[in-house]
CSV table of C-alpha atoms in Angstrom, one decimal:
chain,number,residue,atom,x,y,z
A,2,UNK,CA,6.7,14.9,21.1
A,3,UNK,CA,4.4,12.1,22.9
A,4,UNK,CA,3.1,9.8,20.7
A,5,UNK,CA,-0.2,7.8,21.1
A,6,UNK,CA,-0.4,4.8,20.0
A,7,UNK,CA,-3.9,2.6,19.7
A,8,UNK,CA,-5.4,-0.2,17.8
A,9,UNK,CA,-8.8,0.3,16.8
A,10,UNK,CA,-11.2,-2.7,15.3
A,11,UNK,CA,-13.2,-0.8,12.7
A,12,UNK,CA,-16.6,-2.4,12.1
A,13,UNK,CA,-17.7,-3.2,9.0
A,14,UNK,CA,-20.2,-4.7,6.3
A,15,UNK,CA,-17.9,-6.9,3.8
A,16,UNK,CA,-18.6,-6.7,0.4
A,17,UNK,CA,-16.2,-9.0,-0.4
A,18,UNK,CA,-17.7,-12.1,-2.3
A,19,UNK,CA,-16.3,-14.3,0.3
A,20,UNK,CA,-17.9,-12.9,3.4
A,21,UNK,CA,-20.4,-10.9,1.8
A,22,UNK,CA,-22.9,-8.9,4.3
A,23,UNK,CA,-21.1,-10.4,7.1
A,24,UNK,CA,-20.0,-8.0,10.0
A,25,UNK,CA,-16.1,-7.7,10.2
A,26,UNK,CA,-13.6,-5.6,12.0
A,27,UNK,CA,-10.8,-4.1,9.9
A,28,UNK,CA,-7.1,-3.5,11.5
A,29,UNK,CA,-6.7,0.4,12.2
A,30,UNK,CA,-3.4,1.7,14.1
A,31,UNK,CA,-3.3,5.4,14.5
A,32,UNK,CA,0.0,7.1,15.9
A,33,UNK,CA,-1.3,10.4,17.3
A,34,UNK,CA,0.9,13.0,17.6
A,35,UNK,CA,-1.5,15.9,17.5
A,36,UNK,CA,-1.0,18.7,20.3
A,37,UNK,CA,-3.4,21.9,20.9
A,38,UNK,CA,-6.9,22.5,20.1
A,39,UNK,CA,-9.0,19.3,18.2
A,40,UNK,CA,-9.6,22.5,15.4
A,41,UNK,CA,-5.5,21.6,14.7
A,42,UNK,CA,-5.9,18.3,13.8
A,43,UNK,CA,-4.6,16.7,10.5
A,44,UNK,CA,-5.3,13.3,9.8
A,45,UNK,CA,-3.0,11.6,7.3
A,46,UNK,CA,-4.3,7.3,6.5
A,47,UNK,CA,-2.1,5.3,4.9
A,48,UNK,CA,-3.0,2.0,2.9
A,49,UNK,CA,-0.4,-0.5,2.0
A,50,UNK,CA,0.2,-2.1,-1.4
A,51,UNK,CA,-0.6,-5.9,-3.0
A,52,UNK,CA,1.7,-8.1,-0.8
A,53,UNK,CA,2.4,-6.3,2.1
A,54,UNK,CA,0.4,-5.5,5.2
A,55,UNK,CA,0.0,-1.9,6.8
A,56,UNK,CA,2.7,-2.3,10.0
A,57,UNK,CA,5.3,-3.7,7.7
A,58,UNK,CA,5.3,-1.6,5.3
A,59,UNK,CA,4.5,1.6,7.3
A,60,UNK,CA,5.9,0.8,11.0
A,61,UNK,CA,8.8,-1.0,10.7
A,62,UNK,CA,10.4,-2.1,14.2
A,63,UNK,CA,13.5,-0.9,13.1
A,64,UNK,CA,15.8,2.0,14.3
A,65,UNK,CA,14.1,5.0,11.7
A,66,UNK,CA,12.3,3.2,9.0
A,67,UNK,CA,8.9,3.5,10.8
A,68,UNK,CA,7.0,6.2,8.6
A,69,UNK,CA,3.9,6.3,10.3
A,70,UNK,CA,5.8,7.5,13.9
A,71,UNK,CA,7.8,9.7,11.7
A,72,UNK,CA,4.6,11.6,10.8
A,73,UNK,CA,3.0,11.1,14.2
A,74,UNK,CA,6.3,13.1,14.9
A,75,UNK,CA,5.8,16.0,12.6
A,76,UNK,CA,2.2,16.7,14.7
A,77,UNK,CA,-0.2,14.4,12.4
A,78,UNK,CA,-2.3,11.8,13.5
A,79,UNK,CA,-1.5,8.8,11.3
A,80,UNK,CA,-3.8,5.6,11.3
A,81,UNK,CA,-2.5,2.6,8.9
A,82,UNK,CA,-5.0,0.3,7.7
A,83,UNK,CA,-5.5,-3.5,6.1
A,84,UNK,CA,-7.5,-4.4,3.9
A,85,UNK,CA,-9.6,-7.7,4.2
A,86,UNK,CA,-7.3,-10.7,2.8
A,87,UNK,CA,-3.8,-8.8,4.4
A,88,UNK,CA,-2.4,-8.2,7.9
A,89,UNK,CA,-4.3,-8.3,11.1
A,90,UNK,CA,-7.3,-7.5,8.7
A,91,UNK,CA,-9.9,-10.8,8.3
A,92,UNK,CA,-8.5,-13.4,5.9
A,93,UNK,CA,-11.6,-15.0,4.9
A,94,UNK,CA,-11.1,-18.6,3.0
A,95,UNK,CA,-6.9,-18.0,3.2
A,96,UNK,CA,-6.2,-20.4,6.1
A,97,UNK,CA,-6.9,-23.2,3.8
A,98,UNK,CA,-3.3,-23.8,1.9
A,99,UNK,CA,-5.7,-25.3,-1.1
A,100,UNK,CA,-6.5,-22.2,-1.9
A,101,UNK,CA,-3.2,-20.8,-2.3
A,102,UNK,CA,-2.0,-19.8,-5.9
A,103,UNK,CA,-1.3,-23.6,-7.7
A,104,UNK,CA,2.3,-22.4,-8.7
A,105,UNK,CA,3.1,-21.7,-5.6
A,106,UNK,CA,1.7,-24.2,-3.7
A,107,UNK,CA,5.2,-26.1,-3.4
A,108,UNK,CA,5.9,-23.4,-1.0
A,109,UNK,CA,3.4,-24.1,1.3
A,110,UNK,CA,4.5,-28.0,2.0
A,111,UNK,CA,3.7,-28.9,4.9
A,112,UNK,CA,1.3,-28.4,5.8
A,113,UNK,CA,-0.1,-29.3,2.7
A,114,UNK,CA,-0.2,-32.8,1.2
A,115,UNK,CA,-2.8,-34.9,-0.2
A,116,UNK,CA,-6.0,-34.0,-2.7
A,117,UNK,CA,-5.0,-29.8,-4.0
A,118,UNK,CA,-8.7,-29.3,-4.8
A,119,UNK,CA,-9.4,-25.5,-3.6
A,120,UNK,CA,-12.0,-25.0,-1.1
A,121,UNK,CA,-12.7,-21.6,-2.8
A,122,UNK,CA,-11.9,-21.5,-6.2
A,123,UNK,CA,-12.5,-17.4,-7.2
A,124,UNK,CA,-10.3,-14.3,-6.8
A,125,UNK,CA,-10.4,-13.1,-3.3
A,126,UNK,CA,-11.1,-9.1,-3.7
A,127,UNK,CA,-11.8,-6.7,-5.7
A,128,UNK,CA,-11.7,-3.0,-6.9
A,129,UNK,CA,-15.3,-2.4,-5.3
A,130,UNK,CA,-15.2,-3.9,-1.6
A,131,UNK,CA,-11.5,-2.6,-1.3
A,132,UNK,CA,-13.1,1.0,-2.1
A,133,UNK,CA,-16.0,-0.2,0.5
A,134,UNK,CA,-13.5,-0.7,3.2
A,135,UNK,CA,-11.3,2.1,2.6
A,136,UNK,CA,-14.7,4.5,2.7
A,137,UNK,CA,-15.5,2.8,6.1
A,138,UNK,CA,-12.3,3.9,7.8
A,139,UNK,CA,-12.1,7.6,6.1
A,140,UNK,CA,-15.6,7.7,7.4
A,141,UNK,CA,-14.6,6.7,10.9
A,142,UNK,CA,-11.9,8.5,11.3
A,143,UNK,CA,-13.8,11.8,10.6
A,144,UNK,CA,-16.3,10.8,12.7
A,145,UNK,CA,-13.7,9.7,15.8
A,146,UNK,CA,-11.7,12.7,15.4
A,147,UNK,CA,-13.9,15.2,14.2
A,148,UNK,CA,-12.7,16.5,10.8
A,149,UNK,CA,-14.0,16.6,7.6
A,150,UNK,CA,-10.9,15.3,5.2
A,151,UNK,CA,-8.2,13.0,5.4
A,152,UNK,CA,-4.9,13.4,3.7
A,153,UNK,CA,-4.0,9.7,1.8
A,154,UNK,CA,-0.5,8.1,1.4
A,155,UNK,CA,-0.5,4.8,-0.6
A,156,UNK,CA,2.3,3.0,-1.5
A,157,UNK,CA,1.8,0.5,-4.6
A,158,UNK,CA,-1.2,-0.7,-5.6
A,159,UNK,CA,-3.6,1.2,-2.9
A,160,UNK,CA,-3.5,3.2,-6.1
A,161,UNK,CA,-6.3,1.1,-7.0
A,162,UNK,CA,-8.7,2.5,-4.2
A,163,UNK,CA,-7.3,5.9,-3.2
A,164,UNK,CA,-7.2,7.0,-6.5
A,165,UNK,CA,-10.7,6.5,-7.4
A,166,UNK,CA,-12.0,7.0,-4.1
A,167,UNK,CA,-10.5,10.6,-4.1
A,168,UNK,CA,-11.9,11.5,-7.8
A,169,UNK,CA,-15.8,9.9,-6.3
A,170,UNK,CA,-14.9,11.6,-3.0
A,171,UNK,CA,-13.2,14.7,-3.4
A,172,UNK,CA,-14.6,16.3,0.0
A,173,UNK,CA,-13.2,13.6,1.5
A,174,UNK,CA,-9.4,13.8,0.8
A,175,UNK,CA,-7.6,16.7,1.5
A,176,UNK,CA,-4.4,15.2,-0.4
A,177,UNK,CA,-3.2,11.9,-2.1
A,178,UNK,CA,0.4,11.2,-1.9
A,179,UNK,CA,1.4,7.9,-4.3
A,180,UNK,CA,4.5,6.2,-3.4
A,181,UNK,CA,5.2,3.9,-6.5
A,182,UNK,CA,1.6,3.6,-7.7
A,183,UNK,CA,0.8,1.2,-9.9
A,184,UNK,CA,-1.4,2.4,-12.7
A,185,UNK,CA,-2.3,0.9,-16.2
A,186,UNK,CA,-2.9,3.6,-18.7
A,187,UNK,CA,-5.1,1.2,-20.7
A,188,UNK,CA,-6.7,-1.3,-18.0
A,189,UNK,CA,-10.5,-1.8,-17.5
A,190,UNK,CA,-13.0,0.4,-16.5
A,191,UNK,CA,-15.5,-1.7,-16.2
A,192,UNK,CA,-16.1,-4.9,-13.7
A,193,UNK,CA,-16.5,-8.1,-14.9
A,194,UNK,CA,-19.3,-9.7,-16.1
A,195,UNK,CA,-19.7,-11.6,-12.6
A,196,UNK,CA,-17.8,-11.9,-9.5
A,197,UNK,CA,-16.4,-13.3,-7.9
A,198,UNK,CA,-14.0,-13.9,-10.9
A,199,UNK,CA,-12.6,-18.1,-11.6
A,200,UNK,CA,-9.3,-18.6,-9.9
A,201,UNK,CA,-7.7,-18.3,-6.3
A,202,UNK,CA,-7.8,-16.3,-3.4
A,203,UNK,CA,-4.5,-16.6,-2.2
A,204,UNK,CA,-1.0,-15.4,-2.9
A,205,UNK,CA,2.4,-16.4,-0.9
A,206,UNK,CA,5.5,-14.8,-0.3
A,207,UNK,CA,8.6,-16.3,0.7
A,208,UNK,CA,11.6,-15.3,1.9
A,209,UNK,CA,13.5,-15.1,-1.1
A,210,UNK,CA,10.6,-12.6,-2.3
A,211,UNK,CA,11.8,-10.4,-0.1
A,212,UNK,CA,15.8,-11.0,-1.3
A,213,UNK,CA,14.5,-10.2,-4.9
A,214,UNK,CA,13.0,-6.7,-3.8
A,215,UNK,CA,15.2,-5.4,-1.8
A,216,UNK,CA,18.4,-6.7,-4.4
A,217,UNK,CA,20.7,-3.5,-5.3
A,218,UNK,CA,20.7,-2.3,-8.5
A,219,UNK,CA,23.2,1.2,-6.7
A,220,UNK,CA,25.9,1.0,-3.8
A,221,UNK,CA,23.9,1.2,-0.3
A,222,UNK,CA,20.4,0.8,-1.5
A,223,UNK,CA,19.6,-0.3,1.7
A,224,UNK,CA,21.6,-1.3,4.7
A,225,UNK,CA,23.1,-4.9,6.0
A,226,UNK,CA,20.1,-7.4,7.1
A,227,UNK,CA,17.3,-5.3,6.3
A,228,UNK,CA,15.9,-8.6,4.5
A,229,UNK,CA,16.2,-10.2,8.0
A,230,UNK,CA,14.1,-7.3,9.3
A,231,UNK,CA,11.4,-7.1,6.9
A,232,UNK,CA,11.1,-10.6,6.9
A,233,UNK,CA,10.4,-10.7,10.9
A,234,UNK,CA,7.9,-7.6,10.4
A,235,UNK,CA,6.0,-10.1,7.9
A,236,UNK,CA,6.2,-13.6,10.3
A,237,UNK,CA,4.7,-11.2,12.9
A,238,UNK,CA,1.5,-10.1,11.2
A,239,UNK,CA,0.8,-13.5,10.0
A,240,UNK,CA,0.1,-16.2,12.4
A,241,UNK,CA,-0.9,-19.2,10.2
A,242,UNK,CA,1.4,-18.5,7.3
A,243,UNK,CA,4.5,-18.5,9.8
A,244,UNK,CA,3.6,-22.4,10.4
A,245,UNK,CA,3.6,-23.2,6.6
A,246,UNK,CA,6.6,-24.0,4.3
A,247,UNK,CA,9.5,-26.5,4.6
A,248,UNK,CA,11.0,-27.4,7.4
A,249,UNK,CA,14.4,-26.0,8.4
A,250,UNK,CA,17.1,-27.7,9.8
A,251,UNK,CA,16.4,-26.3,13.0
A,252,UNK,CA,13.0,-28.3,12.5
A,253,UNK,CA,10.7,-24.8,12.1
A,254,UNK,CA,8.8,-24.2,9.4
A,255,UNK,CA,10.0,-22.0,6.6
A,256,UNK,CA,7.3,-19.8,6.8
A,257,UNK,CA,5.1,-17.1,4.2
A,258,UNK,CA,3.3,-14.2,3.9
A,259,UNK,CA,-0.2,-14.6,2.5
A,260,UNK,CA,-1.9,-11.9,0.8
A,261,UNK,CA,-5.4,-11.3,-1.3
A,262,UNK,CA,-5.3,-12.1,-5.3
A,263,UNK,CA,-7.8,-9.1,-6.0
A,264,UNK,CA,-9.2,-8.6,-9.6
A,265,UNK,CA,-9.4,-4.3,-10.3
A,266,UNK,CA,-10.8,-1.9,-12.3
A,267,UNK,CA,-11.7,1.8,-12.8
A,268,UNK,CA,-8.3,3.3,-12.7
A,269,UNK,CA,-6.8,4.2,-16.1
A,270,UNK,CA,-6.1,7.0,-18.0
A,271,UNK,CA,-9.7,8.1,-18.4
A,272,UNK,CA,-10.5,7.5,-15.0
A,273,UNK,CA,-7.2,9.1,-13.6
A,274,UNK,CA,-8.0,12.8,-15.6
A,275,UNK,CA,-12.0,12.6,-14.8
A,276,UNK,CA,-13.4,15.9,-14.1
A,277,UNK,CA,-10.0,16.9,-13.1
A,278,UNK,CA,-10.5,16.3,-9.7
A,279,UNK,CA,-7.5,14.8,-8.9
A,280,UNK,CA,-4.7,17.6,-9.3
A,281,UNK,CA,-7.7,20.3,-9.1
A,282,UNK,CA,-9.3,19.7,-5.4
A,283,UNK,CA,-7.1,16.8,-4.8
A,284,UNK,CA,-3.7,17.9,-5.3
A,285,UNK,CA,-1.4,15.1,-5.8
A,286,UNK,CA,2.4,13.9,-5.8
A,287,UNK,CA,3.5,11.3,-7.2
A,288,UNK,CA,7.2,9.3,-6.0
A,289,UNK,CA,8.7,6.5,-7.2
A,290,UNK,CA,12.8,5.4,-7.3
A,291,UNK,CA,14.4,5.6,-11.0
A,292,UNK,CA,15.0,1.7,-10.1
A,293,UNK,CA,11.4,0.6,-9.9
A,294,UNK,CA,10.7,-2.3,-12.2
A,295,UNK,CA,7.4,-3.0,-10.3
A,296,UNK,CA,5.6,0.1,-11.1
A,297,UNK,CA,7.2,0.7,-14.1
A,298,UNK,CA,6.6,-2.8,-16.3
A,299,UNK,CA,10.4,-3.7,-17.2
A,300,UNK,CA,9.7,-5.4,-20.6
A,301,UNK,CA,6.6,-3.7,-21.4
A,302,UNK,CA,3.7,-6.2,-20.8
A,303,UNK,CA,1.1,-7.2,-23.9
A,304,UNK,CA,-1.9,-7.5,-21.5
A,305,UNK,CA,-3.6,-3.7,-20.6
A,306,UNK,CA,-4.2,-4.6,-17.3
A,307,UNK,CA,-0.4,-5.8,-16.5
A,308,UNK,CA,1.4,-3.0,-18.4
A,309,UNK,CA,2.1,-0.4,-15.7
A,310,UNK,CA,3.7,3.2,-16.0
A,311,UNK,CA,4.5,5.7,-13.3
A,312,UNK,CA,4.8,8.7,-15.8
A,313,UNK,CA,2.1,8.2,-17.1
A,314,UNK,CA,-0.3,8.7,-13.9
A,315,UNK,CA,1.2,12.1,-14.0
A,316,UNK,CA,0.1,12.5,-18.1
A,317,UNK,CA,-3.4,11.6,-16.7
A,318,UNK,CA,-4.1,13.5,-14.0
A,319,UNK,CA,-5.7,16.8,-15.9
A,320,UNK,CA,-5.7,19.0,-12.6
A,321,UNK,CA,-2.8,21.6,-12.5
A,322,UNK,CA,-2.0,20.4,-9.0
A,323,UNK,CA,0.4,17.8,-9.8
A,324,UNK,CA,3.4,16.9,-9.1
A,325,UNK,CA,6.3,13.8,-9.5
A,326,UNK,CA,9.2,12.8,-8.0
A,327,UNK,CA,12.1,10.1,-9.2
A,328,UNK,CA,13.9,9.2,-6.5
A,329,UNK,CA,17.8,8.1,-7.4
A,330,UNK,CA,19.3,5.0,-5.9
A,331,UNK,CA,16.0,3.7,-5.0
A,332,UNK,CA,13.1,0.9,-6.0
A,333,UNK,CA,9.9,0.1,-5.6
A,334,UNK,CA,10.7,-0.9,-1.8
A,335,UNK,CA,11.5,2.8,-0.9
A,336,UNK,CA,10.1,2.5,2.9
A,337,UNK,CA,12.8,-0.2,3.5
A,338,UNK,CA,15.7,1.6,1.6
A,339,UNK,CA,18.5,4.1,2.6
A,340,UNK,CA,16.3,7.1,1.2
A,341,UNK,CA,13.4,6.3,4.0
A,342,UNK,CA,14.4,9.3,5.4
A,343,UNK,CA,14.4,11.7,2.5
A,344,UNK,CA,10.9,9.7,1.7
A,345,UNK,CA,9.8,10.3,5.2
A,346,UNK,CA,11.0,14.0,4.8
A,347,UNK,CA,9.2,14.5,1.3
A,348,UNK,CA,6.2,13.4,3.2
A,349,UNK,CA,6.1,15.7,5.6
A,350,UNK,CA,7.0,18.9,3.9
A,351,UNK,CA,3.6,17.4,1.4
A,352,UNK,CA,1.4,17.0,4.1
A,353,UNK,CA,2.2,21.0,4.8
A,354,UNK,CA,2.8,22.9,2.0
A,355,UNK,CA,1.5,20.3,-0.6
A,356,UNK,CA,4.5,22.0,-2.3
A,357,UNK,CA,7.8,20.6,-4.0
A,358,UNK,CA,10.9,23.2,-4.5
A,359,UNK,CA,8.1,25.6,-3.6
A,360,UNK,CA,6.1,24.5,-6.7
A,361,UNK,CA,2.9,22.9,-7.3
A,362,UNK,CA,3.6,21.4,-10.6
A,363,UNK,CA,6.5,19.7,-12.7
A,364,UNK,CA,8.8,16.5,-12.3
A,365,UNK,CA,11.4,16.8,-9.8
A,366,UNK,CA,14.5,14.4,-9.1
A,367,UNK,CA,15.5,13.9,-5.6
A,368,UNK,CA,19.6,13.0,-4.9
A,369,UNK,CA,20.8,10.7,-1.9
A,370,UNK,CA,20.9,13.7,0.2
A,371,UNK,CA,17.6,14.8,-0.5
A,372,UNK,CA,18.4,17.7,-2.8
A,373,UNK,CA,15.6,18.5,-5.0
A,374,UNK,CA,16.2,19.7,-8.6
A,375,UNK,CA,14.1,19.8,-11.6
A,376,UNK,CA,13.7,16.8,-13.9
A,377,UNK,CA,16.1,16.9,-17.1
């Protein structure tokens, strides 16, 4: 099937302290596979995670790890979006290396040197303008391709917005698919006092980040040199942290990926199970790999707001419509992992039936071949 591929500039107000009330253009790319009449049309977004950007995460350059063409595939029009403070998104107040996370600020030599004093010393983001910009595009793309609800996919902590979007916005989403979500069964519901909150609004990964997530805790988690490959996905969607870091013997810079420190609230187990909405009008499945020691906190953390739990999501939601998934021999970085296809294929069948094994409720496991069974 021919796919369409375009990058839209979404305008927008930022309600981000930074750049507040300023006008702004968020990254949209939409694979549109769609044939027939417009009445067919099914749009699927999908909002990346904490650290990494929307075409890394979701189309990957690499042989058949790019989800968002796999979908585009299936007949969906897909559009992947960043959030202000990640990928082709605006960075506001991250091109300064002051302002990058003081213990990690070694990475980031050159081109730092002198006086570290931050030029912005708060938290970048937060709960309320990442639900602002995600309401934007939903709101766009209805308008651009004439439907009324979007089907969501979030890997990681777009938890945060599409999971309390969907419960103020149930009209709006016709499905939420969670790969990995992070959720804290006890975090805030409330704001702070004031924003933008004391600290920094920039975090850095390196290359070694990327070793760490995608190290194998089965045989053939993922394939030879997929850290290469993730890696180059990341140098590409970040032109100024690619010319920061150490130099290498070849005399280049090291190189990082920056993303948004963001400060978040309203999703917990109260929130999760409010009015039932999400697993009543908003059916829901949940996915993450039995290996995932980022969404599931691996000692269990003291501070509420830290202490994550995938199973527990799936507790909270009060709907009947709900169901999860463990993956085996996979992690938290599924989309770059040998089970991308099963995940891919999960997806799809979601988008369609918003079924698993023909069910619309329970915990499932899924094997390396993609068998489904029911949870033990």
């Amino acid at each position: 099937m021919a796919i369409t591929t375009t990058d839209h500039s979404v305008p927008h107000t930022s309600t981000v302290p930074a750049n507040e009330g300023q006008k702004v253009e968020l990254f949209v790319r939409e694979h549109d596979g769609t044939s027939g009449p417009p009445a067919n049309r099914k749009a699927v977004l999908m909002l990346h995670g904490r650290s990494v950007p929307a075409l890394a995460g979701y189309d990957l350059q690499h042989t058949s790890y790019g989800w968002g063409k796999a979908l585009a595939r299936a007949g969906y029009d897909v559009f992947m979006m960043d959030l202000q403070g990640s990928g082709r998104s605006p960075r506001p107040r991250m091109e300064d290396p002051c302002n990058v996370n003081p213990s990690q600020q070694a990475a980031v030599i050159p081109p730092l040197s002198g006086p570290r004093t931050a030029s912005y010393p708060f938290v970048l983001t937060n709960s309320q303008s990442d639900q602002d910009e995600l309401s934007t595009v939903v709101e766009y793309i209805c308008n651009k391709r004439n439907v009324s609800k979007v089907a969501f996919i979030g890997w990681s902590a777009a938890a945060f917005a599409m999971g309390p979007y969907a419960i103020k916005n149930p009209g709006k989403v016709e499905s939420l698919f969670l790969l990995g979500p992070i959720f804290p069964p006890l975090g805030p519901s409330n704001p702070p006092p004031t924003l933008p909150v004391p600290g920094f609004p920039t975090h850095v990964l390196t290359r070694m980040s990327i070793e760490q997530a995608l190290a194998m805790k089965c045989p053939n988690q993922h394939e030879p040199g997929m850290v290469d490959v993730v890696w180059s996905a990341l140098m590409d969607n970040d032109p100024i942290g690619r010319e920061w870091g150490k130099l290498l013997p070849s005399g280049k810079p090291a190189g990082v990926s920056r993303f948004r420190n963001f400060v978040t609230w309203g999703w917990n187990n109260t929130t999760a199970g409010q009015g039932g909405i999400l697993g009543g009008s908003v059916p829901v499945l949940i996915v993450h790999g039995e290996h995932d020691q980022t969404a599931n906190t691996t000692p269990p953390s003291s501070n509420p707001a830290l202490d994550f739990h995938v199973p527990a999501l799936y507790d909270a939601i009060t709907g009947p419509h709900k169901l999860l998934v463990t993956v085996k021999c996979a992690g938290h970085s599924m989309p770059w992992e040998s089970q991308h296809k099963n995940l891919h294929n999960l997806s799809k069948h979601w988008l369609k039936h918003t079924k698993v094994d023909d069910k619309t409720q329970g915990k499932f496991e899924m094997d390396e071949n993609g068998n489904i069974s029911p949870a033990p």
